[in-house]
Amino acid sequence: MLTPRVSRAPRRKLISVAAISATLLSGTATAVVLAGPAAAGTLAAEAAAPAASSLVPAERLIVGYKSTAAEAKSNSAASADAEAKGREAGEDLDFQRRLGTGAALVDLGEKLSKAEVADVIAEYQEDPQVAYVVPDRLNRPLADPNDTEYSKQWDLFEATAGMRVPGAWSTATGSGVTVAVIDTGYVTHSDLAANVVAGHDFISDTAVSVDGNGRDSNPADPGDWYATDECGTGTGSSDSSWHGTHVAGTIAAVTNNSKGVAGIAYNAKISPLRVLGKCGGYDSDIIDAITWASGGTVSGVPANSNVAKVINMSLGGSGSCTSATQSAINAAVNRGTTVVVAAGNSNANAANYSPASCNNVISVAATNRSGSKASYSNYGSVVDIAAPGGQTSTGTANGILSTLNSGAQGPSTESYEYYQGTSMAAPHIAGLAALMKSASSSLTPAQIESAIKTNARALPGTCSGGCGAGLADATKTVQAVSGSGGSGGTTYTSTTAVSIPDAGSAVESPITVSGRTGNAPSALQVGVDITHTYRGDLVIDLVAPDGSTYRLKSSSSSDSADNVATTYTVNASSETANGTWKLRVQDVAAQDTGRINSWKLTF
């Protein structure tokens, strides 16, 4: 007995462009004759158009009829023709609508194999009233930003050790997200100004503030230069760094404005909070800035109208995280703000530096242009992730280019300069966090951290001492949290809770997939929601119907965060789609328990 077709639901199918082109080229001579409003070009041009890959996402066909055909003028005729050709091909075709050119958009029904698509195409090509038939292909923005210095931003796009940012922009650009840059403040720059919103100056000590007063609503950076030994014997002298402006540019420089550099989350907003001045800044000011940025109340400071969902702190000092700083961070995270910090630049264990060693932060090490740990970067088990930080000792252009000012002491003309440091690496992750929050506003700080780490790639180079989960991959991470990384289609979900025994045997949660044809996609999305008080204990595998296993997560003694709430991408194209899939989870260490709350497969 034939199984009745289910009602249509939104989906996206993969159609072989090569197969379609071959069918088109083998069509009858009448098929290459184009006339009337539906004739957008020659069939030969359509058939010979190069494909970016052998498979492109599509779910419909565009059919152009000759102007003399009834189907070129009548929607009912085009609909009847689609149904008739579907019957001939053994498929369920459906006329959707008329395009502006007069062509008909025809839905392919259920997901079809390459052979089935070829059969449908052949039916249309055998009709002398059909001028052309082509796939309704999915397109994405391909153009690079037109910013004049973008070609120098290797950290965003280079294949070897870039953070793969451009591929994320088709999904998210940071819209709706404010990032607080807790730093030296902001010096006016035309390549950043449109994305700057109100912040605050939290420096209370006038000797540090340089601007002649204490706390106020003006976070302008007057310069942090100091004379020889002014900051202590042996400290030498230094010109103003304009550090906060450089950091802010990496996160959200205005993009596609034919000027300067591109920001990672270029539609996000920057709230500059000034805590660093001459010779540095105090914990007390930083703690208040963290509190205020995340929507907390600070005595004597007006309520924050630009509450940040991401905080960047490219700052630090020696000594482990204090209870005072940790308390402020915990409160910020509890309010829903993700806190990103620099690991430090002493080529030492980050556990001995703050805020790098604080809990509930994303601690970021720096990599160089070859993808190895930068020579100066801190390392260790408290590091969560690595990102490009540059290394100018191997050439100035191997640093990170961003917005700056040319003034040696006070502000002068705006400029762009290459810097290096974990201070440059951290804003890469803050920008990525903003993209993620823009793509999926419900993400918690824990989910953002988990997804960044889960979707990282192995360091292209080396890191002695530990650089976290690897080199952050913006495209893969944003696709994972937005669900855009797969081929789309039906989602199968299990909501049956399964307890995970402490240091016990693996447990499994099944999902039965049916009604599909062919194999699973090459970008099968596996969404996981697991509660656990020390997720580093967990090993997670996807088990295919034939028993093949795909490692989603390995155990890690350094990952002390709670819970696993993320989406993994698996190349399951060798597996038959139908059958019972299982999520297998094992707790490999003692003292913590958890449960599988739910998980899902999206085909």
XYZ file of C-alpha atoms in Angstrom:
603
model
C 0.000 0.000 0.000
C 1.322 3.437 -0.885
C 2.030 5.754 2.010
C 0.056 8.988 1.585
C 2.081 12.146 1.271
C 2.208 14.412 4.279
C 1.228 18.046 4.024
C 3.963 20.361 2.962
C 6.116 22.078 5.563
C 8.952 24.558 5.119
C 12.090 22.759 4.040
C 15.174 23.108 1.863
C 16.362 20.405 -0.483
C 19.692 19.807 -2.186
C 19.484 19.567 -5.941
C 22.443 18.577 -8.081
C 23.227 21.460 -10.415
C 25.425 19.147 -12.449
C 22.550 16.699 -12.950
C 20.175 19.483 -13.939
C 22.676 21.019 -16.371
C 23.233 17.623 -18.010
C 19.485 17.173 -18.444
C 19.056 20.646 -19.863
C 21.868 20.186 -22.349
C 20.346 16.929 -23.558
C 16.933 18.551 -24.159
C 15.269 19.055 -27.515
C 16.190 21.834 -29.892
C 12.892 23.600 -29.250
C 13.917 24.072 -25.633
C 16.603 26.597 -26.541
C 14.180 28.930 -28.285
C 13.215 31.782 -26.000
C 10.473 34.280 -26.694
C 8.134 36.593 -24.874
C 8.266 37.934 -21.312
C 9.458 34.680 -19.749
C 12.604 34.604 -21.851
C 15.255 35.871 -19.473
C 18.207 34.447 -21.420
C 19.284 31.481 -23.494
C 19.069 27.954 -22.220
C 22.703 27.403 -23.105
C 23.677 30.244 -20.789
C 21.567 28.802 -17.967
C 22.899 25.289 -18.428
C 26.527 26.283 -18.680
C 26.507 28.604 -15.659
C 29.251 27.392 -13.299
C 28.166 26.101 -9.901
C 30.018 27.008 -6.716
C 29.743 23.377 -5.656
C 28.078 20.185 -6.850
C 25.168 20.749 -4.469
C 23.269 23.938 -3.797
C 20.219 24.410 -1.548
C 16.956 24.652 -3.518
C 13.395 23.466 -3.186
C 11.622 24.679 -6.322
C 12.011 25.004 -10.073
C 11.586 28.147 -12.186
C 9.805 27.295 -15.419
C 9.697 29.716 -18.353
C 7.037 29.088 -20.980
C 6.983 30.399 -24.527
C 4.800 33.474 -24.899
C 2.360 31.576 -27.063
C 1.715 28.928 -24.389
C -1.431 29.084 -22.285
C 0.734 28.393 -19.212
C 2.576 31.680 -19.842
C -0.626 33.653 -19.230
C -2.862 31.515 -17.015
C -1.982 30.493 -13.471
C -4.577 27.711 -13.565
C -3.010 26.361 -16.751
C 0.451 26.472 -15.192
C -0.902 24.717 -12.107
C -2.570 22.007 -14.169
C 0.625 21.548 -16.173
C 2.674 21.132 -12.962
C 0.262 18.506 -11.660
C 0.281 16.647 -14.970
C 4.048 16.599 -15.235
C 4.250 15.510 -11.633
C 2.006 12.547 -12.366
C 4.182 11.599 -15.340
C 7.330 11.771 -13.189
C 5.681 10.113 -10.212
C 6.086 13.212 -8.041
C 3.834 15.758 -6.353
C 4.464 19.109 -8.055
C 2.650 22.304 -7.205
C 2.462 25.692 -8.937
C 3.372 28.351 -6.334
C 3.200 31.741 -8.012
C 4.055 33.829 -11.062
C 7.401 35.643 -11.085
C 7.807 39.185 -12.357
C 9.336 37.851 -15.568
C 6.256 35.745 -16.217
C 7.971 32.479 -15.282
C 6.220 29.939 -13.056
C 7.586 28.911 -9.661
C 6.961 25.184 -9.158
C 7.360 23.442 -5.800
C 9.020 20.016 -5.880
C 7.040 18.499 -3.026
C 9.000 16.092 -0.871
C 12.779 15.926 -0.970
C 13.784 14.355 -4.276
C 16.852 12.377 -5.238
C 19.070 13.495 -8.128
C 17.424 10.920 -10.405
C 13.939 12.100 -9.436
C 14.876 15.713 -10.110
C 16.251 14.695 -13.488
C 12.934 12.964 -14.282
C 10.978 16.133 -13.470
C 13.317 18.263 -15.561
C 12.986 15.826 -18.449
C 9.191 16.101 -18.363
C 9.412 19.866 -18.769
C 12.132 19.655 -21.419
C 10.036 17.311 -23.533
C 7.291 19.955 -23.704
C 7.797 22.181 -26.767
C 5.940 24.999 -24.974
C 8.638 25.215 -22.284
C 11.392 27.736 -22.899
C 13.564 26.839 -19.928
C 13.559 25.205 -16.486
C 16.149 25.997 -13.831
C 16.519 25.374 -10.077
C 15.378 28.075 -7.663
C 18.776 28.275 -6.034
C 19.623 29.726 -2.636
C 22.010 32.669 -2.777
C 24.010 34.332 -0.055
C 25.977 37.582 0.101
C 29.440 36.958 -1.318
C 30.956 40.410 -1.556
C 33.704 41.407 0.816
C 33.188 44.650 2.723
C 34.256 47.709 0.768
C 36.269 49.133 3.670
C 39.574 50.335 2.252
C 41.784 48.543 4.805
C 39.797 45.306 4.942
C 42.375 43.403 2.892
C 44.822 43.896 5.778
C 42.505 42.285 8.325
C 43.910 38.773 7.987
C 42.521 37.995 11.431
C 38.988 38.004 10.044
C 39.280 36.010 6.832
C 42.616 34.292 6.175
C 42.265 30.538 5.722
C 45.247 29.605 7.877
C 44.542 31.389 11.133
C 41.720 33.852 10.568
C 38.569 33.564 12.666
C 36.340 32.853 9.630
C 34.154 35.883 10.246
C 32.774 36.722 6.755
C 30.755 33.510 6.555
C 28.876 34.527 9.708
C 27.716 37.858 8.283
C 25.026 36.298 6.101
C 23.356 35.178 9.340
C 24.088 37.991 11.824
C 25.883 41.326 12.008
C 25.324 42.246 15.659
C 22.086 44.196 15.289
C 20.296 44.821 18.560
C 23.286 44.054 20.780
C 25.296 46.486 22.916
C 28.865 45.628 23.869
C 30.412 47.430 26.842
C 34.125 48.069 26.340
C 35.574 48.491 29.821
C 38.871 50.160 28.993
C 40.531 53.573 28.495
C 37.399 55.195 27.089
C 36.839 56.396 23.555
C 38.551 58.972 21.377
C 36.389 60.216 18.510
C 36.859 58.278 15.281
C 34.678 58.610 12.173
C 34.960 54.882 11.410
C 33.382 54.038 14.765
C 31.263 57.025 15.842
C 27.986 55.811 14.310
C 28.106 52.694 16.488
C 29.000 54.385 19.784
C 26.274 54.939 22.375
C 26.430 56.561 25.797
C 28.852 55.128 28.331
C 30.433 56.449 31.517
C 33.742 57.498 33.079
C 34.207 55.378 36.212
C 37.658 56.645 37.209
C 37.298 58.223 40.634
C 40.959 59.110 41.309
C 41.896 62.372 39.553
C 45.574 61.373 39.423
C 44.542 58.465 37.217
C 41.735 60.159 35.293
C 43.913 62.924 33.769
C 40.765 64.751 32.659
C 40.718 66.880 35.791
C 37.689 65.321 37.466
C 36.310 62.103 38.872
C 33.378 60.053 37.700
C 31.060 61.578 35.124
C 28.992 60.714 32.082
C 31.777 61.523 29.620
C 33.913 58.462 28.730
C 36.175 60.440 26.372
C 39.781 59.243 26.452
C 42.106 62.217 27.125
C 45.202 60.010 26.725
C 47.015 57.708 29.144
C 50.624 58.769 28.472
C 53.118 58.919 31.299
C 56.614 60.272 31.809
C 59.701 58.297 32.813
C 59.182 56.484 36.124
C 55.888 58.325 36.686
C 54.207 54.955 37.169
C 56.970 53.547 39.365
C 60.714 53.141 39.252
C 61.814 51.349 36.112
C 58.527 51.773 34.268
C 60.023 54.119 31.688
C 57.683 56.329 29.660
C 54.885 55.762 27.203
C 52.787 57.646 24.685
C 49.006 57.444 24.916
C 47.699 54.063 23.785
C 44.094 54.894 22.790
C 43.617 51.262 23.730
C 39.844 51.313 24.213
C 39.294 52.777 20.763
C 41.420 50.063 19.146
C 39.461 47.368 20.982
C 36.122 48.952 20.059
C 37.053 49.082 16.368
C 37.736 45.356 16.261
C 34.307 44.684 17.701
C 32.146 47.150 15.820
C 33.888 49.486 13.407
C 31.389 50.797 10.867
C 31.516 48.504 7.827
C 30.757 48.892 4.113
C 31.355 52.632 4.394
C 34.295 52.679 1.919
C 36.589 53.643 4.768
C 39.090 52.011 7.086
C 38.441 48.667 8.722
C 35.506 46.294 9.182
C 34.130 45.412 12.599
C 33.287 41.813 13.533
C 29.794 42.702 14.791
C 29.513 45.818 12.685
C 25.870 46.540 13.459
C 26.336 46.198 17.220
C 26.668 49.236 19.476
C 29.646 50.095 21.673
C 29.184 51.560 25.138
C 32.610 52.856 26.257
C 33.241 52.643 30.004
C 36.394 54.370 31.147
C 38.288 52.614 33.972
C 41.915 52.867 32.804
C 43.869 56.101 32.829
C 47.426 57.133 33.643
C 49.288 54.099 35.019
C 46.226 51.829 34.891
C 43.006 51.512 36.857
C 41.667 50.218 40.163
C 39.629 47.066 40.809
C 36.979 49.150 42.548
C 36.285 51.205 39.424
C 36.293 48.097 37.229
C 33.852 46.333 39.567
C 31.431 49.256 39.380
C 31.754 49.358 35.597
C 30.936 45.638 35.332
C 27.911 46.130 37.559
C 26.589 49.166 35.709
C 27.245 47.784 32.232
C 25.135 44.713 32.944
C 22.207 46.683 34.332
C 23.094 46.724 38.004
C 22.849 49.741 40.285
C 25.900 51.825 41.266
C 25.501 54.527 43.899
C 25.841 58.015 42.462
C 25.643 56.833 38.847
C 22.414 57.245 36.830
C 20.709 54.075 35.577
C 22.218 52.618 32.431
C 20.012 53.108 29.365
C 22.326 50.976 27.197
C 22.568 47.723 29.139
C 25.188 45.491 27.541
C 24.658 41.838 26.686
C 28.421 41.485 26.195
C 31.291 42.965 28.211
C 34.862 43.107 26.920
C 37.711 43.570 29.379
C 41.071 43.700 27.623
C 42.830 44.449 30.885
C 44.341 42.672 33.846
C 46.960 42.421 36.537
C 48.912 39.866 38.484
C 47.257 37.791 41.180
C 44.318 35.430 41.070
C 40.730 36.609 40.837
C 39.524 38.243 44.052
C 36.172 37.563 45.676
C 35.212 41.187 45.045
C 35.772 40.959 41.292
C 34.228 37.505 41.104
C 31.107 38.732 42.829
C 30.625 41.493 40.254
C 31.162 39.065 37.364
C 28.744 36.517 38.803
C 26.063 39.157 39.173
C 26.602 40.379 35.616
C 26.337 36.866 34.211
C 23.220 36.221 36.276
C 21.715 39.305 34.653
C 22.397 37.719 31.248
C 25.621 39.478 30.246
C 28.495 37.509 28.725
C 31.899 38.597 30.088
C 34.956 38.238 27.816
C 38.459 38.861 29.204
C 42.042 38.836 27.976
C 44.265 36.012 29.245
C 47.266 38.332 29.707
C 50.542 39.052 27.938
C 53.222 37.602 30.245
C 53.753 34.210 28.550
C 52.752 32.685 31.888
C 49.973 30.682 33.479
C 46.790 32.745 33.260
C 45.661 31.239 36.580
C 47.925 33.793 38.249
C 46.286 36.811 36.605
C 42.966 38.593 36.991
C 40.326 38.762 35.602
C 41.676 35.961 33.369
C 41.401 33.479 36.248
C 37.866 34.431 37.274
C 35.014 31.974 36.881
C 32.056 32.692 34.600
C 34.200 34.534 32.061
C 35.455 33.597 28.601
C 39.218 33.874 28.974
C 40.968 34.416 25.632
C 44.529 33.554 24.596
C 46.137 35.128 21.524
C 47.336 33.418 18.362
C 49.658 34.704 15.652
C 49.175 34.741 11.894
C 50.285 31.113 11.563
C 47.806 29.958 14.199
C 50.252 29.231 17.017
C 50.091 30.774 20.467
C 51.548 34.260 20.225
C 54.901 34.432 22.007
C 53.603 36.793 24.701
C 50.221 35.167 25.369
C 49.338 33.632 28.709
C 48.110 30.049 28.670
C 46.802 27.348 30.984
C 43.726 25.488 32.120
C 41.734 28.651 32.840
C 41.960 29.705 29.190
C 38.711 28.934 27.366
C 39.441 29.794 23.750
C 42.055 31.314 21.439
C 41.576 34.103 18.896
C 43.841 36.179 16.655
C 45.910 38.613 18.694
C 48.730 39.169 16.249
C 52.491 39.232 16.642
C 54.206 42.329 15.306
C 57.707 41.010 16.086
C 57.409 38.967 12.886
C 56.268 41.992 10.888
C 54.009 44.953 11.604
C 51.338 43.677 9.219
C 51.075 40.515 11.326
C 49.413 42.545 14.063
C 45.723 43.427 14.383
C 44.691 46.557 12.485
C 42.030 48.762 14.062
C 40.912 52.305 14.817
C 43.288 54.627 16.722
C 44.487 58.221 17.143
C 47.831 59.741 16.203
C 48.228 61.865 19.340
C 51.304 61.102 21.457
C 49.701 62.631 24.539
C 46.307 64.275 23.928
C 44.013 63.461 20.995
C 45.122 64.479 17.513
C 43.985 63.091 14.148
C 42.250 59.756 13.777
C 44.315 56.887 12.430
C 44.617 53.107 12.084
C 47.397 51.076 13.661
C 48.520 47.478 14.104
C 48.571 46.299 17.728
C 49.294 42.915 19.267
C 48.110 41.334 22.496
C 45.474 39.268 24.210
C 43.821 42.696 24.407
C 43.332 42.309 20.649
C 42.232 38.667 20.884
C 39.477 39.254 23.463
C 37.438 41.676 21.287
C 37.376 39.062 18.548
C 35.442 36.840 20.944
C 33.316 39.714 22.247
C 32.401 40.491 18.634
C 31.566 36.837 18.047
C 29.401 36.782 21.181
C 27.527 39.820 19.837
C 26.937 38.049 16.522
C 25.593 35.018 18.392
C 23.296 37.088 20.580
C 22.051 38.904 17.493
C 21.349 35.576 15.761
C 19.594 34.068 18.797
C 18.579 36.576 21.457
C 17.609 33.903 24.000
C 21.157 32.568 24.369
C 22.505 32.619 27.919
C 26.141 33.434 28.735
C 26.738 29.736 29.465
C 25.287 28.740 26.112
C 27.389 31.340 24.310
C 30.577 30.092 25.962
C 29.675 26.467 25.295
C 28.898 27.084 21.622
C 32.118 29.040 21.039
C 34.158 26.219 22.547
C 32.205 23.390 20.939
C 32.501 24.884 17.455
C 36.154 25.904 17.677
C 38.658 24.336 15.301
C 41.990 22.840 16.228
C 44.799 25.371 16.368
C 46.556 25.468 12.994
C 49.806 25.824 14.950
C 50.968 24.931 18.443
C 50.259 26.024 21.997
C 52.384 24.818 24.862
C 50.538 25.004 28.158
C 46.952 25.118 26.924
C 44.967 27.502 24.730
C 41.482 26.297 25.566
C 39.184 24.602 23.069
C 41.112 25.835 20.037
C 40.807 28.700 17.563
C 37.354 30.265 17.486
C 35.383 29.744 14.260
C 32.815 32.498 13.804
C 30.985 31.001 10.836
C 30.508 27.563 12.362
C 29.517 28.991 15.742
C 26.936 31.449 14.443
C 25.458 28.850 12.139
C 25.210 26.402 15.020
C 23.287 28.732 17.335
C 21.031 30.053 14.584
C 20.276 26.669 13.055
C 21.448 27.899 9.632
C 24.313 25.468 9.359
C 22.236 22.548 8.151
C 20.240 21.885 5.041
C 16.994 22.827 6.776
C 13.882 20.721 6.904
C 12.223 18.506 9.471
C 13.241 18.434 13.141
C 12.875 15.268 15.236
C 12.950 15.820 19.010
C 13.149 13.759 22.187
C 11.955 15.472 25.374
C 12.182 12.412 27.598
C 14.566 13.192 30.471
C 17.369 10.660 31.027
C 19.494 10.726 34.201
C 23.268 10.606 33.789
C 24.865 8.585 36.613
C 27.951 9.936 38.328
C 31.104 8.224 36.966
C 28.866 5.500 35.595
C 27.944 3.701 32.416
C 26.868 5.556 29.303
C 23.165 6.299 28.893
C 21.296 6.700 25.628
C 18.285 8.681 24.442
C 16.677 7.503 21.156
C 14.991 9.353 18.310
C 13.312 7.391 15.520
C 13.415 9.014 12.088
C 11.005 7.798 9.413
C 9.441 8.904 6.157
C 12.680 10.208 4.656
C 14.512 9.067 1.532
C 18.217 8.634 1.011
C 20.945 9.583 3.427
C 21.246 12.131 6.207
C 22.709 15.551 5.265
C 26.371 16.524 5.346
C 25.474 19.192 7.917
C 23.101 17.334 10.218
C 22.223 19.585 13.166
C 22.291 17.907 16.580
C 20.793 20.152 19.280
C 21.632 19.153 22.844
C 20.245 20.376 26.193
C 22.018 18.708 29.127
C 22.079 19.811 32.754
C 25.336 19.003 34.559
C 27.320 20.787 37.273
C 30.746 20.043 35.723
C 30.334 19.513 32.002
C 34.002 18.667 31.532
C 33.121 15.213 32.910
C 30.883 14.448 29.952
C 31.607 12.513 26.768
C 28.837 12.906 24.185
C 28.358 10.844 21.009
C 25.750 10.652 18.277
C 24.985 7.036 17.351
C 23.648 6.435 13.828
C 21.056 3.740 13.048
C 23.801 1.337 11.883
C 25.750 1.805 15.128
C 28.362 4.223 13.762
C 29.358 6.851 16.333
C 30.186 10.511 15.914
C 32.014 12.229 18.780
C 30.271 15.492 19.651
C 32.153 16.332 22.849
C 35.165 14.893 24.644
C 35.810 15.154 28.372
C 38.008 17.977 29.688
C 39.365 18.377 33.199
C 39.627 22.150 32.670
C 36.003 22.783 31.633
C 34.290 23.424 34.967
C 31.292 25.315 33.613
C 27.710 24.092 34.009
C 25.524 22.433 31.388
C 25.755 21.686 27.675
C 23.262 23.656 25.623
C 24.428 23.928 22.050
C 24.042 22.624 18.505
C 26.636 20.395 16.905
C 27.088 19.921 13.152
C 27.789 16.375 11.924
C 28.652 15.152 8.435
C 26.265 12.201 8.371
C 25.997 11.947 4.591
C 27.147 8.307 4.641
C 24.285 7.295 6.955
C 20.764 6.240 5.986
C 18.395 8.892 7.303
C 15.643 6.565 8.485
C 16.108 4.533 11.633
C 16.778 4.999 15.329
C 19.417 7.571 16.198
C 20.746 7.835 19.748
C 22.427 10.458 21.876
C 24.955 8.639 24.075
C 26.286 10.431 27.162
C 28.738 9.207 29.780
C 30.005 10.895 32.957
C 33.641 9.768 33.221
C 34.550 11.400 36.574
C 33.145 11.442 40.092
C 31.245 14.000 42.208
C 28.729 15.404 39.719
C 25.471 14.173 38.207
C 23.196 15.452 35.489
C 20.501 14.613 32.977
C 19.649 14.796 29.314
C 16.719 17.217 29.205
C 16.108 17.026 25.474
C 17.850 16.732 22.130
C 16.907 17.038 18.485
C 17.967 16.235 14.925
C 17.315 18.685 12.088
C 17.559 17.246 8.575
